[in-house]
mmCIF file of C-alpha atoms in Angstrom:
data_model
loop_
_atom_site.group_PDB
_atom_site.id
_atom_site.type_symbol
_atom_site.label_atom_id
_atom_site.label_comp_id
_atom_site.label_asym_id
_atom_site.label_seq_id
_atom_site.Cartn_x
_atom_site.Cartn_y
_atom_site.Cartn_z
ATOM 1 C CA MET A 31 0.000 0.000 0.000
ATOM 2 C CA VAL A 32 2.823 2.348 0.943
ATOM 3 C CA GLU A 33 4.679 1.486 -2.277
ATOM 4 C CA LYS A 34 1.594 2.304 -4.359
ATOM 5 C CA LYS A 35 1.303 5.714 -2.684
ATOM 6 C CA LEU A 36 4.997 6.412 -3.277
ATOM 7 C CA ASN A 37 4.643 5.422 -6.956
ATOM 8 C CA LYS A 38 1.663 7.751 -7.302
ATOM 9 C CA ILE A 39 3.626 10.615 -5.743
ATOM 10 C CA ASN A 40 6.584 9.975 -8.059
ATOM 11 C CA SER A 41 4.292 9.821 -11.102
ATOM 12 C CA ASN A 42 3.200 13.392 -10.318
ATOM 13 C CA LYS A 43 6.819 14.557 -10.249
ATOM 14 C CA ILE A 44 8.870 15.662 -13.253
ATOM 15 C CA GLN A 45 11.398 12.937 -14.013
ATOM 16 C CA GLY A 46 14.702 12.730 -15.914
ATOM 17 C CA PHE A 47 14.864 15.021 -18.945
ATOM 18 C CA GLY A 48 11.452 16.515 -18.105
ATOM 19 C CA ILE A 49 12.320 20.231 -18.005
ATOM 20 C CA PRO A 50 15.350 20.011 -20.380
ATOM 21 C CA SER A 51 13.231 18.218 -23.007
ATOM 22 C CA LEU A 52 11.115 21.387 -23.309
ATOM 23 C CA VAL A 53 14.126 23.327 -24.594
ATOM 24 C CA TYR A 54 13.732 21.835 -28.076
ATOM 25 C CA PRO A 55 10.074 22.828 -28.713
ATOM 26 C CA LEU A 56 10.672 26.246 -27.130
ATOM 27 C CA MET A 57 13.612 27.037 -29.411
ATOM 28 C CA VAL A 58 12.441 25.418 -32.648
ATOM 29 C CA SER A 59 8.753 26.412 -32.518
ATOM 30 C CA SER A 60 9.510 30.051 -31.823
ATOM 31 C CA PHE A 61 12.182 30.156 -34.526
ATOM 32 C CA LEU A 62 10.449 28.419 -37.442
ATOM 33 C CA GLY A 63 8.161 30.588 -39.525
ATOM 34 C CA MET A 64 9.037 33.823 -37.721
ATOM 35 C CA ALA A 65 12.787 34.358 -37.510
ATOM 36 C CA THR A 66 13.717 32.555 -40.722
ATOM 37 C CA THR A 67 12.392 35.172 -43.155
ATOM 38 C CA VAL A 68 13.970 38.028 -41.211
ATOM 39 C CA MET A 69 17.346 36.285 -40.932
ATOM 40 C CA ASP A 70 17.406 35.350 -44.603
ATOM 41 C CA LYS A 71 16.753 38.976 -45.637
ATOM 42 C CA ILE A 72 19.560 40.215 -43.370
ATOM 43 C CA ALA A 73 22.261 37.554 -43.776
ATOM 44 C CA GLY A 74 21.379 35.741 -47.009
ATOM 45 C CA VAL A 75 23.814 32.901 -47.650
ATOM 46 C CA ASP A 76 25.524 33.608 -44.301
ATOM 47 C CA MET A 77 22.401 32.545 -42.384
ATOM 48 C CA PRO A 78 23.898 29.198 -41.154
ATOM 49 C CA LEU A 79 26.931 31.098 -39.846
ATOM 50 C CA SER A 80 24.690 33.611 -38.077
ATOM 51 C CA ILE A 81 22.907 30.732 -36.327
ATOM 52 C CA LEU A 82 26.221 29.529 -34.895
ATOM 53 C CA ILE A 83 27.064 33.058 -33.732
ATOM 54 C CA GLY A 84 23.547 33.355 -32.280
ATOM 55 C CA LEU A 85 24.076 30.167 -30.286
ATOM 56 C CA VAL A 86 27.114 31.727 -28.628
ATOM 57 C CA ILE A 87 25.259 34.974 -27.839
ATOM 58 C CA GLY A 88 22.247 32.954 -26.701
ATOM 59 C CA MET A 89 24.246 31.422 -23.864
ATOM 60 C CA VAL A 90 23.550 34.646 -21.928
ATOM 61 C CA PRO A 91 19.752 34.051 -21.667
ATOM 62 C CA LEU A 92 20.423 30.324 -21.184
ATOM 63 C CA PHE A 93 22.586 30.885 -18.105
ATOM 64 C CA LEU A 94 20.239 33.586 -16.775
ATOM 65 C CA THR A 95 17.404 31.033 -16.985
ATOM 66 C CA ILE A 96 19.534 28.375 -15.274
ATOM 67 C CA PHE A 97 20.436 30.836 -12.515
ATOM 68 C CA ILE A 98 16.770 31.705 -11.892
ATOM 69 C CA LEU A 99 15.717 28.031 -11.831
ATOM 70 C CA SER A 100 18.554 27.157 -9.451
ATOM 71 C CA ASN A 101 17.586 29.947 -7.043
ATOM 72 C CA SER A 102 13.803 29.702 -7.271
ATOM 73 C CA ASN A 103 13.449 27.637 -4.064
ATOM 74 C CA GLY A 104 10.775 25.491 -5.687
ATOM 75 C CA LYS A 105 8.675 28.437 -6.895
ATOM 76 C CA ASP A 106 7.556 29.406 -10.382
ATOM 77 C CA ILE A 107 8.255 32.860 -11.805
ATOM 78 C CA THR A 108 4.960 34.412 -10.604
ATOM 79 C CA GLU A 109 5.571 33.328 -7.017
ATOM 80 C CA LEU A 110 9.188 34.414 -7.273
ATOM 81 C CA ASN A 111 8.230 37.877 -8.560
ATOM 82 C CA LYS A 112 5.967 38.504 -5.566
ATOM 83 C CA GLU A 113 8.618 37.269 -3.154
ATOM 84 C CA ILE A 114 11.394 39.423 -4.637
ATOM 85 C CA PHE A 115 9.550 42.599 -5.677
ATOM 86 C CA GLY A 116 6.619 42.629 -3.290
ATOM 87 C CA LYS A 117 2.925 42.036 -3.898
ATOM 88 C CA VAL A 118 2.177 45.179 -5.943
ATOM 89 C CA ILE A 119 5.183 45.264 -8.319
ATOM 90 C CA GLY A 120 5.222 41.447 -8.474
ATOM 91 C CA THR A 121 1.558 41.400 -9.537
ATOM 92 C CA ILE A 122 2.198 44.033 -12.242
ATOM 93 C CA LEU A 123 5.114 41.971 -13.612
ATOM 94 C CA ASN A 124 2.983 38.823 -13.554
ATOM 95 C CA VAL A 125 0.127 40.523 -15.420
ATOM 96 C CA ILE A 126 2.570 41.688 -18.116
ATOM 97 C CA LEU A 127 3.985 38.156 -18.419
ATOM 98 C CA ASN A 128 0.538 36.542 -18.630
ATOM 99 C CA VAL A 129 -0.662 39.008 -21.268
ATOM 100 C CA PHE A 130 2.486 38.382 -23.296
ATOM 101 C CA ILE A 131 2.003 34.608 -23.023
ATOM 102 C CA ILE A 132 -1.544 34.898 -24.404
ATOM 103 C CA PHE A 133 -0.254 37.091 -27.231
ATOM 104 C CA TYR A 134 2.721 34.860 -28.065
ATOM 105 C CA SER A 135 0.693 31.635 -27.890
ATOM 106 C CA SER A 136 -1.793 33.209 -30.300
ATOM 107 C CA LEU A 137 1.057 34.191 -32.619
ATOM 108 C CA ILE A 138 2.463 30.640 -32.629
ATOM 109 C CA LEU A 139 -1.025 29.243 -33.310
ATOM 110 C CA TYR A 140 -1.465 31.759 -36.144
ATOM 111 C CA ASN A 141 1.810 30.627 -37.751
ATOM 112 C CA LEU A 142 0.826 26.992 -37.327
ATOM 113 C CA THR A 143 -2.583 27.436 -38.978
ATOM 114 C CA LEU A 144 -0.994 29.542 -41.721
ATOM 115 C CA PHE A 145 1.345 26.630 -42.509
ATOM 116 C CA PHE A 146 -1.633 24.261 -42.841
ATOM 117 C CA ASP A 147 -3.509 26.848 -44.873
ATOM 118 C CA VAL A 148 -0.630 27.307 -47.336
ATOM 119 C CA GLN A 149 0.592 23.716 -47.653
ATOM 120 C CA TYR A 150 -2.442 21.487 -47.115
ATOM 121 C CA MET A 151 -5.810 23.239 -46.948
ATOM 122 C CA PRO A 152 -5.784 26.442 -49.020
ATOM 123 C CA GLU A 153 -9.547 26.257 -49.621
ATOM 124 C CA THR A 154 -10.451 25.651 -45.979
ATOM 125 C CA ASN A 155 -11.669 28.407 -43.674
ATOM 126 C CA SER A 156 -8.816 29.294 -41.336
ATOM 127 C CA LEU A 157 -11.205 29.447 -38.363
ATOM 128 C CA PHE A 158 -11.920 25.747 -38.832
ATOM 129 C CA ILE A 159 -8.151 25.023 -38.819
ATOM 130 C CA HIS A 160 -7.762 27.108 -35.653
ATOM 131 C CA ILE A 161 -10.465 25.111 -33.894
ATOM 132 C CA ILE A 162 -9.024 21.753 -34.995
ATOM 133 C CA MET A 163 -5.562 22.773 -33.750
ATOM 134 C CA CYS A 164 -7.025 23.929 -30.448
ATOM 135 C CA ILE A 165 -8.753 20.628 -29.582
ATOM 136 C CA PRO A 166 -5.559 18.797 -28.430
ATOM 137 C CA ILE A 167 -4.403 21.989 -26.698
ATOM 138 C CA VAL A 168 -7.566 22.224 -24.584
ATOM 139 C CA TYR A 169 -7.325 18.546 -23.682
ATOM 140 C CA ALA A 170 -3.640 18.696 -22.714
ATOM 141 C CA ILE A 171 -3.675 21.875 -20.618
ATOM 142 C CA SER A 172 -6.057 20.227 -18.153
ATOM 143 C CA LYS A 173 -3.294 17.724 -17.293
ATOM 144 C CA ASP A 174 -0.494 18.301 -14.782
ATOM 145 C CA ILE A 175 2.962 19.562 -15.730
ATOM 146 C CA ALA A 176 4.513 16.111 -15.176
ATOM 147 C CA SER A 177 2.260 14.636 -17.894
ATOM 148 C CA VAL A 178 3.258 17.390 -20.315
ATOM 149 C CA THR A 179 6.970 16.818 -19.690
ATOM 150 C CA ARG A 180 6.544 13.058 -20.234
ATOM 151 C CA LEU A 181 4.974 13.828 -23.607
ATOM 152 C CA SER A 182 7.809 16.257 -24.329
ATOM 153 C CA GLN A 183 10.414 13.572 -23.574
ATOM 154 C CA SER A 184 8.680 11.163 -25.984
ATOM 155 C CA LEU A 185 8.675 13.842 -28.687
ATOM 156 C CA MET A 186 12.374 14.478 -28.014
ATOM 157 C CA ILE A 187 13.273 10.823 -28.698
ATOM 158 C CA LEU A 188 11.013 10.695 -31.760
ATOM 159 C CA GLY A 189 12.530 13.951 -33.002
ATOM 160 C CA ILE A 190 16.085 12.619 -32.848
ATOM 161 C CA VAL A 191 15.097 9.592 -34.960
ATOM 162 C CA ILE A 192 13.185 11.661 -37.536
ATOM 163 C CA PHE A 193 15.941 14.268 -37.716
ATOM 164 C CA LEU A 194 18.644 11.641 -38.364
ATOM 165 C CA ILE A 195 16.531 10.141 -41.162
ATOM 166 C CA ALA A 196 16.053 13.574 -42.719
ATOM 167 C CA VAL A 197 19.774 14.448 -42.504
ATOM 168 C CA PHE A 198 20.890 11.155 -44.083
ATOM 169 C CA GLY A 199 18.270 11.568 -46.783
ATOM 170 C CA LEU A 200 19.296 15.106 -47.732
ATOM 171 C CA ILE A 201 23.037 15.310 -47.164
ATOM 172 C CA GLY A 202 23.732 14.130 -50.715
ATOM 173 C CA ASP A 203 21.799 17.122 -52.144
ATOM 174 C CA VAL A 204 23.931 19.691 -50.332
ATOM 175 C CA SER A 205 26.330 21.656 -52.534
ATOM 176 C CA LEU A 206 28.955 23.794 -50.803
ATOM 177 C CA GLU A 207 28.980 26.094 -53.845
ATOM 178 C CA ARG A 208 25.454 27.213 -52.915
ATOM 179 C CA LEU A 209 26.769 28.264 -49.495
ATOM 180 C CA GLN A 210 29.323 30.667 -50.965
ATOM 181 C CA PRO A 211 30.611 33.347 -50.895
ATOM 182 C CA VAL A 212 30.924 33.539 -47.124
ATOM 183 C CA LEU A 213 30.969 37.014 -45.507
ATOM 184 C CA SER A 214 30.986 38.728 -48.888
ATOM 185 C CA ASN A 215 29.363 41.806 -47.278
ATOM 186 C CA GLY A 216 31.330 41.713 -44.033
ATOM 187 C CA ILE A 217 30.472 40.469 -40.557
ATOM 188 C CA PHE A 218 27.878 43.117 -39.561
ATOM 189 C CA ASN A 219 24.853 41.501 -41.260
ATOM 190 C CA PRO A 220 25.553 37.990 -39.867
ATOM 191 C CA LEU A 221 25.919 39.541 -36.402
ATOM 192 C CA LYS A 222 22.622 41.374 -36.802
ATOM 193 C CA SER A 223 21.002 38.152 -38.007
ATOM 194 C CA ALA A 224 22.533 36.301 -35.015
ATOM 195 C CA CYS A 225 20.790 38.742 -32.683
ATOM 196 C CA VAL A 226 17.473 37.914 -34.384
ATOM 197 C CA PHE A 227 18.203 34.216 -33.806
ATOM 198 C CA CYS A 228 18.965 34.925 -30.161
ATOM 199 C CA ILE A 229 15.695 36.841 -29.709
ATOM 200 C CA PHE A 230 13.392 34.242 -31.270
ATOM 201 C CA ALA A 231 15.195 31.009 -30.369
ATOM 202 C CA THR A 232 16.820 31.612 -26.968
ATOM 203 C CA LEU A 233 14.763 34.259 -25.140
ATOM 204 C CA PRO A 234 11.758 31.859 -24.962
ATOM 205 C CA LEU A 235 13.900 29.732 -22.617
ATOM 206 C CA PHE A 236 12.691 32.167 -19.941
ATOM 207 C CA PHE A 237 9.350 30.345 -20.124
ATOM 208 C CA LEU A 238 11.005 27.414 -18.337
ATOM 209 C CA THR A 239 10.821 29.507 -15.168
ATOM 210 C CA THR A 240 7.012 29.137 -15.272
ATOM 211 C CA ILE A 241 7.539 25.582 -13.957
ATOM 212 C CA PRO A 242 7.585 25.291 -10.147
ATOM 213 C CA THR A 243 10.872 23.468 -9.547
ATOM 214 C CA ARG A 244 9.306 21.800 -6.499
ATOM 215 C CA CYS A 245 7.543 19.574 -9.042
ATOM 216 C CA GLU A 246 10.871 17.955 -9.968
ATOM 217 C CA ALA A 247 11.760 14.582 -8.471
ATOM 218 C CA SER A 248 15.429 15.621 -8.575
ATOM 219 C CA ASP A 249 17.329 18.644 -9.884
ATOM 220 C CA GLU A 250 20.858 17.244 -9.605
ATOM 221 C CA LYS A 251 21.499 16.957 -13.363
ATOM 222 C CA ARG A 252 18.985 19.529 -14.566
ATOM 223 C CA ASN A 253 21.464 22.298 -15.423
ATOM 224 C CA LYS A 254 23.827 20.012 -17.352
ATOM 225 C CA ARG A 255 20.884 18.560 -19.262
ATOM 226 C CA LEU A 256 19.579 22.042 -20.060
ATOM 227 C CA ILE A 257 22.949 22.996 -21.559
ATOM 228 C CA LEU A 258 23.072 19.692 -23.477
ATOM 229 C CA MET A 259 19.570 20.168 -24.916
ATOM 230 C CA TYR A 260 20.393 23.786 -25.784
ATOM 231 C CA PHE A 261 23.296 22.761 -27.997
ATOM 232 C CA ILE A 262 21.403 19.784 -29.466
ATOM 233 C CA SER A 263 18.491 22.081 -30.365
ATOM 234 C CA GLY A 264 20.893 24.679 -31.767
ATOM 235 C CA LEU A 265 22.651 22.013 -33.832
ATOM 236 C CA VAL A 266 19.311 20.844 -35.222
ATOM 237 C CA ILE A 267 18.348 24.389 -36.256
ATOM 238 C CA PHE A 268 21.800 24.948 -37.784
ATOM 239 C CA LEU A 269 21.675 21.723 -39.815
ATOM 240 C CA ILE A 270 18.125 22.445 -40.974
ATOM 241 C CA TYR A 271 19.226 25.713 -42.579
ATOM 242 C CA PHE A 272 22.669 24.514 -43.608
ATOM 243 C CA ILE A 273 21.003 21.697 -45.571
ATOM 244 C CA THR A 274 18.130 23.902 -46.801
ATOM 245 C CA MET A 275 20.530 26.569 -48.072
ATOM 246 C CA GLY A 276 22.951 23.990 -49.481
ATOM 247 C CA ALA A 277 20.227 22.014 -51.266
ATOM 248 C CA LEU A 278 18.101 24.866 -52.629
ATOM 249 C CA GLY A 279 20.434 27.864 -52.756
ATOM 250 C CA GLU A 280 19.819 31.285 -51.258
ATOM 251 C CA SER A 281 17.817 32.547 -54.250
ATOM 252 C CA MET A 282 15.283 29.711 -53.896
ATOM 253 C CA VAL A 283 15.144 29.978 -50.109
ATOM 254 C CA SER A 284 14.156 33.645 -50.361
ATOM 255 C CA ILE A 285 11.279 32.783 -52.736
ATOM 256 C CA TYR A 286 9.491 30.095 -50.742
ATOM 257 C CA LYS A 287 7.387 30.790 -47.660
ATOM 258 C CA TYR A 288 8.479 27.494 -46.087
ATOM 259 C CA PRO A 289 11.768 26.440 -47.716
ATOM 260 C CA GLU A 290 12.371 23.937 -44.889
ATOM 261 C CA TYR A 291 9.289 22.008 -46.027
ATOM 262 C CA ILE A 292 10.155 22.226 -49.743
ATOM 263 C CA VAL A 293 13.619 20.744 -49.217
ATOM 264 C CA LEU A 294 12.122 17.758 -47.359
ATOM 265 C CA LYS A 295 10.627 16.594 -50.648
ATOM 266 C CA LYS A 296 14.148 15.735 -51.774
ATOM 267 C CA ILE A 297 14.625 13.086 -49.055
ATOM 268 C CA SER A 298 15.666 9.737 -50.497
ATOM 269 C CA ILE A 299 17.453 6.918 -48.668
ATOM 270 C CA LEU A 300 18.486 4.005 -50.905
ATOM 271 C CA PHE A 301 15.372 4.733 -53.023
ATOM 272 C CA VAL A 302 13.323 3.083 -50.270
ATOM 273 C CA ILE A 303 12.502 5.931 -47.899
ATOM 274 C CA GLU A 304 11.081 8.741 -50.028
ATOM 275 C CA ARG A 305 8.427 11.469 -49.865
ATOM 276 C CA ILE A 306 8.327 11.606 -46.067
ATOM 277 C CA GLU A 307 8.144 15.392 -45.937
ATOM 278 C CA ASN A 308 4.649 15.286 -44.408
ATOM 279 C CA THR A 309 5.821 12.937 -41.652
ATOM 280 C CA VAL A 310 8.753 15.193 -40.772
ATOM 281 C CA ALA A 311 6.586 18.327 -41.004
ATOM 282 C CA LEU A 312 4.035 16.698 -38.703
ATOM 283 C CA TYR A 313 6.695 16.343 -36.031
ATOM 284 C CA PHE A 314 7.400 20.085 -36.109
ATOM 285 C CA VAL A 315 3.638 20.670 -35.868
ATOM 286 C CA PHE A 316 3.657 18.585 -32.675
ATOM 287 C CA CYS A 317 6.522 20.740 -31.369
ATOM 288 C CA MET A 318 4.505 23.913 -31.930
ATOM 289 C CA LEU A 319 1.487 22.377 -30.234
ATOM 290 C CA MET A 320 3.723 21.384 -27.316
ATOM 291 C CA PHE A 321 4.945 24.994 -27.080
ATOM 292 C CA ILE A 322 1.377 26.316 -26.888
ATOM 293 C CA ILE A 323 0.255 23.597 -24.461
ATOM 294 C CA PHE A 324 3.143 24.384 -22.134
ATOM 295 C CA LEU A 325 2.340 28.118 -22.040
ATOM 296 C CA MET A 326 -1.431 27.700 -21.822
ATOM 297 C CA GLN A 327 -1.080 25.223 -18.978
ATOM 298 C CA PHE A 328 0.790 27.904 -17.049
ATOM 299 C CA LEU A 329 -2.118 30.302 -17.649
ATOM 300 C CA ASN A 330 -4.544 27.584 -16.536
ATOM 301 C CA ARG A 331 -2.664 27.196 -13.231
ATOM 302 C CA ASN A 332 -2.673 30.970 -12.706
ATOM 303 C CA VAL A 333 -6.422 31.252 -13.315
ATOM 304 C CA GLU A 334 -7.062 28.414 -10.861
ATOM 305 C CA LYS A 335 -4.989 30.287 -8.241
ATOM 306 C CA LEU A 336 -7.064 33.444 -8.792
ATOM 307 C CA ILE A 337 -10.363 31.628 -8.245
ATOM 308 C CA PRO A 338 -9.524 28.818 -5.792
ATOM 309 C CA LYS A 339 -13.172 28.381 -4.707
ATOM 310 C CA PHE A 340 -14.552 28.124 -8.243
ATOM 311 C CA LYS A 341 -16.465 24.843 -8.473
ATOM 312 C CA TYR A 342 -16.272 24.329 -12.243
ATOM 313 C CA LYS A 343 -12.527 24.484 -12.840
ATOM 314 C CA GLN A 344 -12.820 21.866 -15.579
ATOM 315 C CA ILE A 345 -14.289 24.505 -17.917
ATOM 316 C CA ILE A 346 -11.285 26.859 -17.555
ATOM 317 C CA PRO A 347 -9.250 25.103 -20.327
ATOM 318 C CA TYR A 348 -12.208 25.507 -22.714
ATOM 319 C CA ILE A 349 -12.472 29.226 -21.901
ATOM 320 C CA LEU A 350 -8.723 29.675 -22.424
ATOM 321 C CA GLY A 351 -8.949 27.714 -25.688
ATOM 322 C CA ALA A 352 -11.778 29.946 -26.938
ATOM 323 C CA ILE A 353 -9.775 33.082 -26.040
ATOM 324 C CA LEU A 354 -6.698 31.669 -27.799
ATOM 325 C CA VAL A 355 -8.614 30.858 -31.001
ATOM 326 C CA THR A 356 -10.403 34.223 -31.026
ATOM 327 C CA ILE A 357 -7.223 36.289 -30.598
ATOM 328 C CA SER A 358 -5.236 34.186 -33.072
ATOM 329 C CA TYR A 359 -8.004 34.261 -35.702
ATOM 330 C CA LYS A 360 -8.691 37.999 -35.350
ATOM 331 C CA MET A 361 -5.065 39.040 -34.790
ATOM 332 C CA PHE A 362 -4.131 39.829 -38.403
ATOM 333 C CA PRO A 363 -6.290 40.506 -41.488
ATOM 334 C CA ASN A 364 -3.757 38.716 -43.719
ATOM 335 C CA SER A 365 -0.336 37.039 -43.682
ATOM 336 C CA LEU A 366 1.487 40.092 -45.126
ATOM 337 C CA ILE A 367 0.458 42.245 -42.157
ATOM 338 C CA ALA A 368 1.361 39.383 -39.816
ATOM 339 C CA GLU A 369 4.838 39.070 -41.346
ATOM 340 C CA SER A 370 5.408 42.826 -41.227
ATOM 341 C CA PHE A 371 4.292 43.024 -37.588
ATOM 342 C CA THR A 372 6.485 40.056 -36.618
ATOM 343 C CA GLN A 373 9.544 41.624 -38.219
ATOM 344 C CA LYS A 374 9.052 45.189 -36.969
ATOM 345 C CA TYR A 375 7.591 44.887 -33.477
ATOM 346 C CA VAL A 376 7.727 41.353 -32.039
ATOM 347 C CA PRO A 377 11.541 41.317 -31.492
ATOM 348 C CA TYR A 378 11.379 44.506 -29.408
ATOM 349 C CA ILE A 379 8.396 43.239 -27.411
ATOM 350 C CA MET A 380 10.302 40.006 -26.684
ATOM 351 C CA ILE A 381 13.409 41.910 -25.596
ATOM 352 C CA VAL A 382 11.408 44.076 -23.175
ATOM 353 C CA VAL A 383 9.270 41.290 -21.683
ATOM 354 C CA LEU A 384 11.508 38.203 -21.799
ATOM 355 C CA PHE A 385 15.046 39.554 -21.589
ATOM 356 C CA GLY A 386 13.881 42.364 -19.311
ATOM 357 C CA GLY A 387 12.180 39.782 -17.110
ATOM 358 C CA MET A 388 15.334 37.672 -16.988
ATOM 359 C CA VAL A 389 17.561 40.591 -16.004
ATOM 360 C CA LEU A 390 15.123 41.978 -13.406
ATOM 361 C CA THR A 391 14.695 38.589 -11.746
ATOM 362 C CA PHE A 392 18.445 37.951 -11.852
ATOM 363 C CA ILE A 393 19.174 41.298 -10.176
ATOM 364 C CA GLY A 394 16.358 40.765 -7.669
ATOM 365 C CA ILE A 395 17.732 37.383 -6.618
ATOM 366 C CA LEU A 396 21.252 38.794 -6.274
ATOM 367 C CA VAL A 397 20.037 41.708 -4.125
ATOM 368 C CA LYS A 398 17.941 39.424 -1.949
ATOM 369 C CA THR A 399 20.823 36.967 -1.502
ATOM 370 C CA THR A 400 23.222 39.800 -0.600
ATOM 371 C CA LYS A 401 20.814 41.210 2.013
ATOM 372 C CA PHE A 402 20.303 37.744 3.484
ATOM 373 C CA LYS A 403 24.069 37.238 3.845
ATOM 374 C CA LYS A 404 24.496 40.624 5.547
ATOM 375 C CA VAL A 405 21.725 39.850 8.047
ATOM 376 C CA ASN A 406 23.397 36.563 8.921
#
């Protein structure tokens, strides 16, 4: 009987690569479809190089996130904000974060439905696609964080297998001539493009702080695993665009809306494994859904905290799902406005909210720790 209770308690805890496994969907989902067009316009053929530079710069937000997680004392970022900054300022910061999460989740959902609209269902009403995409989201956000991380770990293993198949199937189509000349216009544009990579791919790591670390069974290897998954995810993104640029050429990449999907049609392994682009694309769809589920589950927990005596908490995920679909569907009149808005304004919003949040929390923890040491 005691063993059964212990097993039940452990099943509600985040195990193994639980939190680190979320690094991949956070980086890839935020990057694909949003940063790629901007980076290609800035860096052109130097885009793969700018990704590598961006990975180095991105270690700053990575280590800020690790520092916050390591000093959170089992709390999530909303609880930590109130503890560090007080109830009033902490609440203001939490409201800003929650509003941004609704906005960013809606933006990811918009990009996901746009992909389906362009590639698979051009004649289908986009509202219908939004609703279909939202069904698994509503179901999943009602589960606990441990269940979501278990799903994330399964996707991580599946992703490694699919990615290896895709790389082996496309490596023969890569021509180094298409990746030249390197740095023909100097280093400034690749550096600028690297900053875009850092904004879209590494700043979302701050969302990991929305997980209460008290939900972990053990945090002994968490930091090392986070660093490992960061570089694995970065390597995946680099190889995706190294192969895409090397197989299609920069001129073709700049034409297509989703060049990553187009290049997948070239996959061929011993003339046996062919035309698996939809299978590979489906995996990245799952990653985007995982991203949205993770963020919306955080909102679900926050709403439940606000109304602890509410008897019908099971309807909260449906309300959040309806809000998500409504905002995402009504957000932009067309894809051109969406692309323009993403390029001009989203990076600055992310810098203010995510990087600003990282730095503020980092400073707050340092100040609090210093005061505590002086008292003792």
